[in-house]
């Protein structure tokens, strides 16, 4: 299913590929303010031994509506990255599963999992501080995940294998027929 919202992202991605030679604009005072808040969240979480040195804030209308920091080690949750925890907080505060009209400020370029969560949350824009290379330099290297994504199931370092598709399709078939579903 390619709804209008998904088409918008596909069109924007194609345009971004055409414009890939554009240099980033210098940060505004507002951007620096919110990036500083993301870094403060990272340092507070790290100092409290909650997880790695990553922080994130979600902003709407010039106000922070969601905060998060990495909590992987303190919660034993490998999905508790800063962006995911900030998105959860913002969505809870907005009583919505989407971040329309929001901007995400994250202290580091999102990993593949967080990138997926960001696209599902659909904010208007994302600003990041450190990049993938900076993260790799301190021991957080996601490049192996990017290399795994295009591989066939049987070639991945963690083997993937489809099974019982006919059983699994039942939920999808019921979803298709569901009249009161909330699409996202």
Coordinates of C-alpha atoms in Angstrom, one line a residue:
X1 CA 0.0 0.0 0.0
X2 CA 1.5 3.4 -1.0
X3 CA -0.7 6.0 0.5
X4 CA -0.3 9.7 -0.1
X5 CA 1.9 10.2 2.9
X6 CA 4.3 7.4 1.8
X7 CA 4.3 8.8 -1.7
X8 CA 5.4 12.2 -0.2
X9 CA 8.4 10.6 1.4
X10 CA 9.3 8.7 -1.7
X11 CA 9.2 11.9 -3.8
X12 CA 11.2 13.8 -1.2
X13 CA 13.8 11.1 -1.1
X14 CA 14.2 11.2 -4.8
X15 CA 14.6 15.0 -4.7
X16 CA 17.2 14.7 -1.9
X17 CA 19.2 12.3 -4.1
X18 CA 19.2 15.0 -6.9
X19 CA 20.2 17.7 -4.4
X20 CA 22.9 15.7 -2.6
X21 CA 25.6 18.2 -3.4
X22 CA 24.0 20.9 -1.1
X23 CA 26.1 21.8 1.9
X24 CA 24.2 22.0 5.3
X25 CA 23.1 25.4 6.4
X26 CA 24.8 26.9 9.4
X27 CA 22.9 26.2 12.6
X28 CA 20.5 28.8 13.9
X29 CA 20.4 29.8 17.5
X30 CA 17.2 27.8 17.9
X31 CA 18.8 24.7 16.4
X32 CA 21.8 25.1 18.7
X33 CA 19.5 25.5 21.7
X34 CA 17.6 22.3 21.0
X35 CA 20.8 20.3 20.0
X36 CA 22.3 21.4 23.4
X37 CA 19.2 20.0 25.1
X38 CA 19.7 16.7 23.3
X39 CA 23.4 16.6 24.4
X40 CA 22.3 17.5 28.0
X41 CA 20.0 14.5 27.9
X42 CA 22.8 12.3 26.6
X43 CA 25.2 13.4 29.3
X44 CA 22.6 13.1 32.1
X45 CA 21.7 9.6 31.0
X46 CA 25.3 8.6 30.7
X47 CA 26.2 10.0 34.1
X48 CA 23.3 8.1 35.6
X49 CA 24.6 4.9 34.0
X50 CA 21.4 4.5 32.0
X51 CA 23.2 3.8 28.7
X52 CA 25.4 5.2 26.0
X53 CA 26.2 8.8 25.2
X54 CA 23.1 9.5 23.1
X55 CA 20.3 12.0 23.7
X56 CA 17.3 13.3 21.8
X57 CA 14.5 15.9 22.0
X58 CA 11.3 16.3 20.0
X59 CA 10.2 19.8 19.4
X60 CA 6.8 21.2 18.3
X61 CA 5.9 24.8 18.1
X62 CA 9.2 25.9 19.6
X63 CA 8.7 23.7 22.8
X64 CA 10.2 20.4 23.8
X65 CA 7.4 17.8 23.9
X66 CA 9.6 14.7 24.2
X67 CA 12.9 13.8 25.7
X68 CA 15.0 10.7 25.6
X69 CA 18.4 9.3 26.2
X70 CA 19.9 5.9 25.6
X71 CA 18.7 3.4 28.2
X72 CA 19.8 0.1 26.7
X73 CA 21.9 -1.1 29.6
X74 CA 19.7 0.1 32.4
X75 CA 16.5 -1.4 31.0
X76 CA 18.1 -4.5 29.3
X77 CA 16.2 -3.3 26.2
X78 CA 18.2 -3.1 23.0
X79 CA 15.6 -0.9 21.4
X80 CA 15.8 1.8 24.2
X81 CA 17.9 4.2 22.0
X82 CA 17.6 7.9 22.6
X83 CA 15.5 8.6 19.5
X84 CA 13.1 5.7 20.3
X85 CA 12.7 6.8 23.9
X86 CA 12.1 10.5 22.8
X87 CA 9.6 9.4 20.2
X88 CA 7.7 7.3 22.7
X89 CA 7.7 10.3 25.2
X90 CA 6.5 12.8 22.5
X91 CA 3.8 10.5 21.2
X92 CA 2.5 9.9 24.7
X93 CA 2.5 13.6 25.4
X94 CA 0.7 14.3 22.1
X95 CA -1.6 11.4 22.4
X96 CA -0.7 10.4 18.8
X97 CA 1.4 7.8 17.1
X98 CA 2.7 10.4 14.6
X99 CA 4.8 13.5 15.0
X100 CA 3.2 15.8 12.5
X101 CA 4.6 19.3 12.8
X102 CA 7.6 18.1 14.9
X103 CA 11.3 18.4 14.6
X104 CA 13.7 15.8 16.1
X105 CA 17.1 16.9 17.5
X106 CA 19.4 14.0 18.2
X107 CA 23.0 14.1 19.4
X108 CA 24.1 11.6 16.8
X109 CA 23.1 10.4 13.4
X110 CA 20.4 7.8 13.9
X111 CA 21.2 4.1 13.6
X112 CA 19.2 1.9 11.2
X113 CA 16.6 1.0 13.8
X114 CA 16.1 4.6 14.9
X115 CA 15.9 5.7 11.3
X116 CA 13.1 3.3 10.8
X117 CA 11.3 4.5 14.0
X118 CA 11.7 8.1 12.8
X119 CA 10.2 7.4 9.4
X120 CA 7.2 5.6 11.1
X121 CA 6.7 8.6 13.4
X122 CA 6.9 11.0 10.5
X123 CA 8.3 14.2 11.9
X124 CA 8.8 17.2 9.6
X125 CA 12.6 17.2 10.0
X126 CA 15.6 15.7 11.9
X127 CA 18.8 17.5 13.0
X128 CA 21.7 15.4 14.2
X129 CA 25.0 16.4 15.8
X130 CA 27.6 13.7 15.6
X131 CA 27.8 11.5 12.4
X132 CA 28.3 7.8 11.8
X133 CA 32.0 8.1 11.8
X134 CA 32.1 9.9 15.1
X135 CA 30.0 7.1 16.6
X136 CA 32.3 4.5 15.1
X137 CA 35.3 6.2 16.6
X138 CA 34.0 5.6 20.2
X139 CA 32.9 2.0 19.6
X140 CA 29.3 2.4 18.2
X141 CA 29.7 1.1 14.6
X142 CA 26.4 0.4 12.8
X143 CA 28.0 -0.2 9.4
X144 CA 27.6 -4.0 9.7
X145 CA 23.8 -3.5 9.9
X146 CA 23.7 -1.4 6.8
X147 CA 25.7 -4.1 5.1
X148 CA 23.3 -6.8 6.3
X149 CA 20.1 -5.2 5.0
X150 CA 20.5 -5.9 1.3
X151 CA 21.8 -9.4 1.8
X152 CA 19.5 -12.4 1.0
X153 CA 18.1 -14.1 4.2
X154 CA 20.5 -17.0 4.1
X155 CA 23.6 -14.8 3.7
X156 CA 23.0 -12.7 6.8
X157 CA 25.1 -13.2 10.0
X158 CA 21.9 -14.0 11.9
X159 CA 20.0 -16.4 9.5
X160 CA 16.5 -15.4 8.5
X161 CA 14.1 -17.9 7.1
X162 CA 10.5 -17.5 6.2
X163 CA 8.2 -20.1 7.6
X164 CA 4.4 -20.8 7.9
X165 CA 3.5 -17.8 5.6
X166 CA 0.0 -19.3 5.1
X167 CA -0.6 -19.2 8.9
X168 CA 0.9 -15.7 9.2
X169 CA -1.2 -14.3 6.4
X170 CA -4.4 -14.8 8.4
X171 CA -3.7 -11.6 10.4
X172 CA -3.1 -9.6 7.2
X173 CA -6.3 -10.9 5.6
X174 CA -8.3 -9.9 8.7
X175 CA -6.6 -6.5 8.7
X176 CA -7.6 -5.9 5.0
X177 CA -11.2 -6.7 5.9
X178 CA -11.3 -4.7 9.2
X179 CA -13.6 -1.8 8.8
X180 CA -12.6 0.2 11.8
X181 CA -8.9 0.0 11.4
X182 CA -6.7 3.1 12.0
X183 CA -4.2 3.2 9.1
X184 CA -0.7 4.4 9.6

